[in-house]
mmCIF file of C-alpha atoms in Angstrom:
data_model
loop_
_atom_site.group_PDB
_atom_site.id
_atom_site.type_symbol
_atom_site.label_atom_id
_atom_site.label_comp_id
_atom_site.label_asym_id
_atom_site.label_seq_id
_atom_site.Cartn_x
_atom_site.Cartn_y
_atom_site.Cartn_z
ATOM 1 C CA UNK D 213 0.000 0.000 0.000
ATOM 2 C CA UNK D 214 1.355 3.413 -0.904
ATOM 3 C CA UNK D 215 2.526 5.471 2.045
ATOM 4 C CA UNK D 216 0.622 8.596 2.990
ATOM 5 C CA UNK D 217 2.410 11.824 2.229
ATOM 6 C CA UNK D 218 3.614 14.314 4.799
ATOM 7 C CA UNK D 219 4.688 16.788 2.209
ATOM 8 C CA UNK D 220 5.463 20.217 0.906
ATOM 9 C CA UNK D 221 5.265 22.833 3.665
ATOM 10 C CA UNK D 222 4.971 20.250 6.419
ATOM 11 C CA UNK D 223 7.867 17.966 5.499
ATOM 12 C CA UNK D 224 10.264 20.865 5.550
ATOM 13 C CA UNK D 225 9.395 21.621 9.145
ATOM 14 C CA UNK D 226 8.981 17.965 10.063
ATOM 15 C CA UNK D 227 12.552 17.237 9.093
ATOM 16 C CA UNK D 228 13.664 18.961 12.282
ATOM 17 C CA UNK D 229 10.485 18.654 14.359
ATOM 18 C CA UNK D 230 8.858 22.067 14.933
ATOM 19 C CA UNK D 231 10.584 25.387 15.209
ATOM 20 C CA UNK D 232 9.101 28.790 15.586
ATOM 21 C CA UNK D 233 11.480 31.594 16.138
ATOM 22 C CA UNK D 234 10.723 34.674 14.016
ATOM 23 C CA UNK D 235 8.269 33.505 11.318
ATOM 24 C CA UNK D 236 9.747 35.829 8.706
ATOM 25 C CA UNK D 237 13.187 34.288 9.230
ATOM 26 C CA UNK D 238 12.204 30.682 9.747
ATOM 27 C CA UNK D 239 14.538 29.313 7.077
ATOM 28 C CA UNK D 240 17.528 31.042 8.660
ATOM 29 C CA UNK D 241 16.344 30.111 12.172
ATOM 30 C CA UNK D 242 16.524 26.457 11.184
ATOM 31 C CA UNK D 243 20.017 26.970 9.708
ATOM 32 C CA UNK D 244 18.623 25.902 6.342
ATOM 33 C CA UNK D 245 19.261 27.371 2.911
ATOM 34 C CA UNK D 246 16.614 28.399 0.419
ATOM 35 C CA UNK D 247 17.919 25.714 -1.934
ATOM 36 C CA UNK D 248 17.441 23.000 0.700
ATOM 37 C CA UNK D 249 13.869 24.061 1.362
ATOM 38 C CA UNK D 250 13.068 24.206 -2.351
ATOM 39 C CA UNK D 251 14.628 20.820 -3.059
ATOM 40 C CA UNK D 252 12.758 19.192 -0.181
ATOM 41 C CA UNK D 253 9.473 20.658 -1.408
ATOM 42 C CA UNK D 254 10.102 19.477 -4.968
ATOM 43 C CA UNK D 255 11.169 16.000 -3.879
ATOM 44 C CA UNK D 256 8.039 15.524 -1.824
ATOM 45 C CA UNK D 257 5.734 16.675 -4.605
ATOM 46 C CA UNK D 258 7.314 14.248 -7.087
ATOM 47 C CA UNK D 259 7.968 11.182 -4.909
ATOM 48 C CA UNK D 260 5.730 8.668 -3.197
ATOM 49 C CA UNK D 261 7.287 8.835 0.236
ATOM 50 C CA UNK D 262 8.367 11.356 2.836
ATOM 51 C CA UNK D 263 11.812 12.790 2.290
ATOM 52 C CA UNK D 264 13.123 15.292 4.802
ATOM 53 C CA UNK D 265 16.762 14.635 5.599
ATOM 54 C CA UNK D 266 18.264 17.349 7.756
ATOM 55 C CA UNK D 267 21.395 17.600 9.842
ATOM 56 C CA UNK D 268 21.567 17.018 13.573
ATOM 57 C CA UNK D 269 22.145 20.746 13.978
ATOM 58 C CA UNK D 270 18.797 21.527 12.353
ATOM 59 C CA UNK D 271 17.004 18.992 14.521
ATOM 60 C CA UNK D 272 18.578 20.361 17.683
ATOM 61 C CA UNK D 273 17.616 23.927 16.799
ATOM 62 C CA UNK D 274 14.043 22.789 16.327
ATOM 63 C CA UNK D 275 13.878 20.952 19.634
ATOM 64 C CA UNK D 276 14.986 24.083 21.473
ATOM 65 C CA UNK D 277 11.938 26.093 20.366
ATOM 66 C CA UNK D 278 9.151 26.437 22.996
ATOM 67 C CA UNK D 279 5.762 24.821 22.390
ATOM 68 C CA UNK D 280 3.912 28.121 22.183
ATOM 69 C CA UNK D 281 5.677 29.113 18.966
ATOM 70 C CA UNK D 282 4.993 25.975 16.956
ATOM 71 C CA UNK D 283 1.817 27.082 15.213
ATOM 72 C CA UNK D 284 3.527 30.243 13.982
ATOM 73 C CA UNK D 285 6.373 28.093 12.672
ATOM 74 C CA UNK D 286 4.004 25.896 10.702
ATOM 75 C CA UNK D 287 2.353 28.906 9.125
ATOM 76 C CA UNK D 288 5.655 30.621 8.375
ATOM 77 C CA UNK D 289 7.282 27.607 6.753
ATOM 78 C CA UNK D 290 4.081 26.824 4.917
ATOM 79 C CA UNK D 291 4.087 30.314 3.430
ATOM 80 C CA UNK D 292 7.715 29.947 2.337
ATOM 81 C CA UNK D 293 7.117 26.640 0.587
ATOM 82 C CA UNK D 294 3.774 27.593 -0.901
ATOM 83 C CA UNK D 295 5.339 30.686 -2.419
ATOM 84 C CA UNK D 296 7.982 28.540 -4.128
ATOM 85 C CA UNK D 297 5.535 25.863 -5.283
ATOM 86 C CA UNK D 298 3.408 28.613 -6.860
ATOM 87 C CA UNK D 299 6.357 30.127 -8.728
ATOM 88 C CA UNK D 300 7.043 29.835 -12.458
ATOM 89 C CA UNK D 301 10.380 28.200 -11.636
ATOM 90 C CA UNK D 302 8.692 25.361 -9.760
ATOM 91 C CA UNK D 303 6.068 24.862 -12.473
ATOM 92 C CA UNK D 304 8.738 24.674 -15.181
ATOM 93 C CA UNK D 305 10.804 22.348 -13.038
ATOM 94 C CA UNK D 306 7.803 20.053 -12.549
ATOM 95 C CA UNK D 307 7.055 19.957 -16.274
ATOM 96 C CA UNK D 308 10.682 19.125 -17.065
ATOM 97 C CA UNK D 309 10.624 16.390 -14.419
ATOM 98 C CA UNK D 310 7.430 14.993 -15.935
ATOM 99 C CA UNK D 311 8.969 15.006 -19.428
ATOM 100 C CA UNK D 312 12.072 13.220 -18.140
ATOM 101 C CA UNK D 313 9.928 10.685 -16.298
ATOM 102 C CA UNK D 314 8.136 9.670 -19.492
ATOM 103 C CA UNK D 315 11.087 10.318 -21.794
ATOM 104 C CA UNK D 316 9.397 12.865 -24.059
ATOM 105 C CA UNK D 317 10.571 16.050 -25.756
ATOM 106 C CA UNK D 318 9.480 18.362 -28.559
ATOM 107 C CA UNK D 319 12.195 17.029 -30.871
ATOM 108 C CA UNK D 320 11.198 13.405 -30.254
ATOM 109 C CA UNK D 321 7.544 14.256 -30.828
ATOM 110 C CA UNK D 322 8.362 15.779 -34.216
ATOM 111 C CA UNK D 323 10.644 12.882 -35.177
ATOM 112 C CA UNK D 324 8.076 10.264 -34.149
ATOM 113 C CA UNK D 325 5.347 11.963 -36.178
ATOM 114 C CA UNK D 326 7.644 12.135 -39.192
ATOM 115 C CA UNK D 327 8.573 8.443 -38.905
ATOM 116 C CA UNK D 328 4.931 7.391 -38.629
ATOM 117 C CA UNK D 329 3.972 9.424 -41.698
ATOM 118 C CA UNK D 330 6.893 8.253 -43.860
ATOM 119 C CA UNK D 331 6.556 5.349 -46.320
ATOM 120 C CA UNK D 332 9.071 3.678 -48.622
ATOM 121 C CA UNK D 333 7.445 5.567 -51.488
ATOM 122 C CA UNK D 334 8.332 8.782 -49.686
ATOM 123 C CA UNK D 335 11.909 7.576 -49.254
ATOM 124 C CA UNK D 336 12.127 6.621 -52.931
ATOM 125 C CA UNK D 337 10.677 9.971 -53.978
ATOM 126 C CA UNK D 338 13.202 11.833 -51.839
ATOM 127 C CA UNK D 339 16.034 9.770 -53.285
ATOM 128 C CA UNK D 340 14.803 10.371 -56.830
ATOM 129 C CA UNK D 341 14.656 14.087 -56.116
ATOM 130 C CA UNK D 342 18.210 13.993 -54.817
ATOM 131 C CA UNK D 343 19.366 12.085 -57.894
ATOM 132 C CA UNK D 344 17.618 14.613 -60.145
ATOM 133 C CA UNK D 345 19.347 17.475 -58.340
ATOM 134 C CA UNK D 346 22.732 15.794 -58.820
ATOM 135 C CA UNK D 347 22.019 15.129 -62.471
ATOM 136 C CA UNK D 348 20.888 18.708 -62.995
ATOM 137 C CA UNK D 349 24.014 20.019 -61.275
ATOM 138 C CA UNK D 350 26.226 17.838 -63.469
ATOM 139 C CA UNK D 351 24.399 18.959 -66.611
ATOM 140 C CA UNK D 352 25.241 22.577 -65.747
ATOM 141 C CA UNK D 353 28.962 21.856 -65.435
ATOM 142 C CA UNK D 354 31.397 22.177 -68.363
ATOM 143 C CA UNK D 355 33.088 18.949 -69.527
ATOM 144 C CA UNK D 356 36.437 20.102 -68.119
ATOM 145 C CA UNK D 357 35.013 20.269 -64.593
ATOM 146 C CA UNK D 358 33.482 16.811 -64.905
ATOM 147 C CA UNK D 359 36.820 15.505 -66.181
ATOM 148 C CA UNK D 360 38.493 16.748 -62.991
ATOM 149 C CA UNK D 361 35.794 15.054 -60.928
ATOM 150 C CA UNK D 362 36.206 11.743 -62.704
ATOM 151 C CA UNK D 363 39.943 11.762 -62.002
ATOM 152 C CA UNK D 364 39.268 11.970 -58.259
ATOM 153 C CA UNK D 365 36.611 9.287 -58.607
ATOM 154 C CA UNK D 366 39.057 6.960 -60.379
ATOM 155 C CA UNK D 367 41.581 7.342 -57.571
ATOM 156 C CA UNK D 368 38.947 6.518 -54.963
ATOM 157 C CA UNK D 369 37.687 3.415 -56.803
ATOM 158 C CA UNK D 370 41.271 2.222 -57.335
ATOM 159 C CA UNK D 371 41.817 2.321 -53.575
ATOM 160 C CA UNK D 372 38.555 0.504 -52.929
ATOM 161 C CA UNK D 373 39.382 -2.169 -55.523
ATOM 162 C CA UNK D 374 42.807 -2.809 -53.993
ATOM 163 C CA UNK D 375 41.211 -3.500 -50.610
ATOM 164 C CA UNK D 376 38.281 -5.563 -51.929
ATOM 165 C CA UNK D 377 38.005 -9.312 -52.437
ATOM 166 C CA UNK D 378 35.863 -11.711 -54.422
ATOM 167 C CA UNK D 379 32.734 -10.374 -56.103
ATOM 168 C CA UNK D 380 33.229 -6.921 -54.645
ATOM 169 C CA UNK D 381 36.691 -6.709 -56.201
ATOM 170 C CA UNK D 382 35.277 -7.819 -59.560
ATOM 171 C CA UNK D 383 32.547 -5.152 -59.389
ATOM 172 C CA UNK D 384 35.037 -2.429 -58.444
ATOM 173 C CA UNK D 385 37.350 -3.468 -61.284
ATOM 174 C CA UNK D 386 34.484 -3.215 -63.781
ATOM 175 C CA UNK D 387 33.542 0.202 -62.402
ATOM 176 C CA UNK D 388 37.145 1.338 -62.713
ATOM 177 C CA UNK D 389 37.294 0.169 -66.345
ATOM 178 C CA UNK D 390 34.158 2.168 -67.202
ATOM 179 C CA UNK D 391 35.468 5.303 -65.489
ATOM 180 C CA UNK D 392 38.750 5.101 -67.383
ATOM 181 C CA UNK D 393 36.828 4.698 -70.656
ATOM 182 C CA UNK D 394 34.834 7.833 -69.871
ATOM 183 C CA UNK D 395 38.011 9.667 -68.925
ATOM 184 C CA UNK D 396 39.570 8.832 -72.285
ATOM 185 C CA UNK D 397 36.397 10.014 -74.031
ATOM 186 C CA UNK D 398 36.637 13.373 -72.237
ATOM 187 C CA UNK D 399 39.857 14.097 -74.101
ATOM 188 C CA UNK D 400 38.481 13.365 -77.566
ATOM 189 C CA UNK D 401 34.749 14.125 -77.429
ATOM 190 C CA UNK D 402 34.029 16.413 -74.448
ATOM 191 C CA UNK D 403 30.317 16.874 -75.161
ATOM 192 C CA UNK D 404 29.720 13.155 -75.633
ATOM 193 C CA UNK D 405 31.738 12.476 -72.497
ATOM 194 C CA UNK D 406 29.528 14.843 -70.530
ATOM 195 C CA UNK D 407 26.358 13.185 -71.818
ATOM 196 C CA UNK D 408 27.569 9.690 -70.982
ATOM 197 C CA UNK D 409 29.035 10.668 -67.609
ATOM 198 C CA UNK D 410 25.782 12.274 -66.459
ATOM 199 C CA UNK D 411 23.887 9.130 -67.509
ATOM 200 C CA UNK D 412 26.485 6.936 -65.782
ATOM 201 C CA UNK D 413 26.212 8.925 -62.552
ATOM 202 C CA UNK D 414 22.423 8.690 -62.557
ATOM 203 C CA UNK D 415 22.562 4.942 -63.170
ATOM 204 C CA UNK D 416 25.073 4.528 -60.337
ATOM 205 C CA UNK D 417 22.833 6.424 -57.929
ATOM 206 C CA UNK D 418 19.813 4.291 -58.854
ATOM 207 C CA UNK D 419 21.857 1.117 -58.453
ATOM 208 C CA UNK D 420 23.076 2.236 -55.055
ATOM 209 C CA UNK D 421 19.499 2.908 -53.973
ATOM 210 C CA UNK D 422 18.382 -0.536 -55.109
ATOM 211 C CA UNK D 423 21.246 -2.177 -53.218
ATOM 212 C CA UNK D 424 20.451 -0.237 -50.070
ATOM 213 C CA UNK D 425 16.677 -0.680 -50.245
ATOM 214 C CA UNK D 426 16.664 -3.632 -47.853
ATOM 215 C CA UNK D 427 18.644 -1.703 -45.257
ATOM 216 C CA UNK D 428 16.461 1.377 -45.714
ATOM 217 C CA UNK D 429 13.281 -0.673 -45.260
ATOM 218 C CA UNK D 430 14.691 -2.223 -42.094
ATOM 219 C CA UNK D 431 15.704 1.140 -40.686
ATOM 220 C CA UNK D 432 12.304 2.627 -41.497
ATOM 221 C CA UNK D 433 10.514 -0.297 -39.828
ATOM 222 C CA UNK D 434 12.660 0.168 -36.721
ATOM 223 C CA UNK D 435 11.959 3.896 -36.690
ATOM 224 C CA UNK D 436 8.218 3.224 -36.935
ATOM 225 C CA UNK D 437 8.384 0.750 -34.042
ATOM 226 C CA UNK D 438 10.280 3.275 -31.943
ATOM 227 C CA UNK D 439 7.765 5.960 -32.915
ATOM 228 C CA UNK D 440 4.864 3.742 -31.828
ATOM 229 C CA UNK D 441 6.543 3.123 -28.479
ATOM 230 C CA UNK D 442 7.190 6.833 -28.110
ATOM 231 C CA UNK D 443 3.559 7.677 -28.863
ATOM 232 C CA UNK D 444 2.510 5.412 -25.977
ATOM 233 C CA UNK D 445 4.831 7.293 -23.625
ATOM 234 C CA UNK D 446 3.587 10.590 -25.005
ATOM 235 C CA UNK D 447 -0.022 9.566 -24.350
ATOM 236 C CA UNK D 448 0.882 8.616 -20.771
ATOM 237 C CA UNK D 449 2.639 11.955 -20.335
ATOM 238 C CA UNK D 450 -0.378 13.884 -21.622
ATOM 239 C CA UNK D 451 -2.710 12.103 -19.188
ATOM 240 C CA UNK D 452 -0.321 12.317 -16.228
ATOM 241 C CA UNK D 453 -1.485 14.460 -13.304
ATOM 242 C CA UNK D 454 -0.662 18.135 -13.657
ATOM 243 C CA UNK D 455 1.078 20.016 -10.884
ATOM 244 C CA UNK D 456 -2.113 21.144 -9.144
ATOM 245 C CA UNK D 457 -3.563 17.633 -9.277
ATOM 246 C CA UNK D 458 -0.405 16.069 -7.862
ATOM 247 C CA UNK D 459 -0.151 18.751 -5.204
ATOM 248 C CA UNK D 460 -3.791 18.326 -4.167
ATOM 249 C CA UNK D 461 -3.316 14.566 -3.909
ATOM 250 C CA UNK D 462 -0.373 14.922 -1.574
ATOM 251 C CA UNK D 463 -2.066 17.604 0.504
ATOM 252 C CA UNK D 464 -5.199 15.464 0.807
ATOM 253 C CA UNK D 465 -3.060 12.489 1.800
ATOM 254 C CA UNK D 466 -1.596 14.579 4.589
ATOM 255 C CA UNK D 467 -5.006 15.905 5.649
ATOM 256 C CA UNK D 468 -6.327 12.345 5.925
ATOM 257 C CA UNK D 469 -3.238 11.135 7.763
ATOM 258 C CA UNK D 470 -3.228 14.028 10.223
ATOM 259 C CA UNK D 471 -6.936 13.542 10.869
ATOM 260 C CA UNK D 472 -6.410 9.889 11.734
ATOM 261 C CA UNK D 473 -3.862 10.481 14.515
ATOM 262 C CA UNK D 474 -5.088 9.782 18.046
ATOM 263 C CA UNK D 475 -3.211 12.351 20.101
ATOM 264 C CA UNK D 476 -4.757 10.938 23.295
ATOM 265 C CA UNK D 477 -3.160 7.552 22.724
ATOM 266 C CA UNK D 478 -1.454 6.148 25.816
ATOM 267 C CA UNK D 479 2.191 5.113 25.939
ATOM 268 C CA UNK D 480 3.946 2.611 28.128
ATOM 269 C CA UNK D 481 7.624 1.985 28.687
ATOM 270 C CA UNK D 482 9.073 -1.277 27.522
ATOM 271 C CA UNK D 483 12.754 -1.566 28.236
ATOM 272 C CA UNK D 484 14.466 1.615 27.049
ATOM 273 C CA UNK D 485 11.694 2.519 24.606
ATOM 274 C CA UNK D 486 8.168 3.872 24.768
ATOM 275 C CA UNK D 487 5.432 2.076 22.869
ATOM 276 C CA UNK D 488 1.690 2.445 22.395
ATOM 277 C CA UNK D 489 -0.593 0.668 24.803
ATOM 278 C CA UNK D 490 -2.993 0.012 21.925
ATOM 279 C CA UNK D 491 -1.305 -2.729 19.826
ATOM 280 C CA UNK D 492 -3.052 -1.438 16.700
ATOM 281 C CA UNK D 493 -1.123 1.822 16.942
ATOM 282 C CA UNK D 494 2.200 -0.012 17.097
ATOM 283 C CA UNK D 495 1.709 -1.033 13.464
ATOM 284 C CA UNK D 496 0.866 2.444 12.231
ATOM 285 C CA UNK D 497 3.066 3.956 9.478
ATOM 286 C CA UNK D 498 6.136 5.920 10.510
ATOM 287 C CA UNK D 499 4.534 9.159 9.325
ATOM 288 C CA UNK D 500 1.524 8.591 11.600
ATOM 289 C CA UNK D 501 3.856 8.086 14.556
ATOM 290 C CA UNK D 502 5.852 11.146 13.541
ATOM 291 C CA UNK D 503 2.739 13.327 13.662
ATOM 292 C CA UNK D 504 1.820 11.858 17.033
ATOM 293 C CA UNK D 505 5.211 12.821 18.435
ATOM 294 C CA UNK D 506 4.883 16.365 17.080
ATOM 295 C CA UNK D 507 1.738 16.948 19.044
ATOM 296 C CA UNK D 508 -1.829 17.979 18.408
ATOM 297 C CA UNK D 509 -1.410 21.756 18.205
ATOM 298 C CA UNK D 510 1.152 22.018 15.374
ATOM 299 C CA UNK D 511 -0.334 19.110 13.445
ATOM 300 C CA UNK D 512 -3.795 20.640 13.516
ATOM 301 C CA UNK D 513 -2.302 23.937 12.364
ATOM 302 C CA UNK D 514 -0.575 22.122 9.501
ATOM 303 C CA UNK D 515 -3.804 20.301 8.621
ATOM 304 C CA UNK D 516 -5.725 23.583 8.516
ATOM 305 C CA UNK D 517 -3.009 25.101 6.330
ATOM 306 C CA UNK D 518 -3.301 22.141 3.956
ATOM 307 C CA UNK D 519 -7.090 22.354 3.836
ATOM 308 C CA UNK D 520 -6.974 26.049 2.969
ATOM 309 C CA UNK D 521 -4.405 25.354 0.279
ATOM 310 C CA UNK D 522 -6.617 22.671 -1.265
ATOM 311 C CA UNK D 523 -9.583 25.055 -1.271
ATOM 312 C CA UNK D 524 -7.512 27.626 -3.123
ATOM 313 C CA UNK D 525 -6.419 25.007 -5.660
ATOM 314 C CA UNK D 526 -10.044 23.983 -6.204
ATOM 315 C CA UNK D 527 -11.022 27.594 -6.829
ATOM 316 C CA UNK D 528 -8.460 27.802 -9.649
ATOM 317 C CA UNK D 529 -10.366 25.320 -11.822
#
C-alpha cells in the first residue's frame, strides 16, 4: 500500500520537528538554505514517500523552540514553501521532471510523427529528387570540370578495388574500367563524355538505392516501431497528473493522515523505549507516529493550512 504523504510545507518543518522563532526568518532560524527548502518541497511533490533529511544541527535547533511558537512556525514555513511551489520556476521544473519521467521532448515528438507518416514511397521519392538534383548540377557543369571530378573518382575506386576481395573486387574493377573509358572520351569528345558521364552517374545512384533498399526498409521499420513506443509514452505523459492535481493529492493524503492520529493515545515503557498501549497503533506507518510525536497543536495547524491550500487550488479550476 502506498505510504501517505507528509509533504510540501509540512515535510520541511517535520525534518527537524517544529521550530518557531521569528516567522519571517524561519529558514535562517533552522540553519537551512533556500535551496534546501526548495529541493525538499520538490522531492516531496514528485515522490511517493516522505523525504526530509536534515542535519543534527537543524534537529537540535528545532527541539529548542518552545511549544507556544509551533503554530507560527508551521504557518511561516508553509508560506515559504507555498510561495515557491506557486512560482514559475517550480512549475517549469515540474514539467521538465514529468517530461524526463516519461522520456518525451518536442524534438522526439516531431521525429516520431515524421517516422509514422513516412513510407518507402516517400523515401524513394526523396532519393529520386536527390538524384535529379545531382544530375541537374552535373548537366550545368562544363566537360572540363566533370573531367576533374572523374579523375578523383578513379583514384577513390582504385583504392577501394585494392582492398576488396571476391565479387566486390570484380565489381570495383568493372567500375574502374568504365570510369577510365569515360576519362579517355573526355579528351576526344568532351560533349559526348559529358552526356555519358551524367547518364552513368544517374545509373550509379539508382543502383546504389536498389542495393540499399533492404537496409532502408529495415531502418524505417525500426523507426516506426520506436515511434509507436514513443507515442505510448507521449499519451501517458499527456494524461499524467498536472502540478495542481499532484499537489492536491499529496495535501489530501496529509489531511487524511493528520486527521487519523489519536493524540490521546497512551504510551507505556518497555525496556528503554516507549510504545503504544494500543497494539493497533504499534503497526501504524512511521509518518503517523511522527505526527503523534509532534503533538496535536502544530499538526492541527498544519492540517488547517493544507485544507486552505486545497480550497484555493479547487477555486483555480
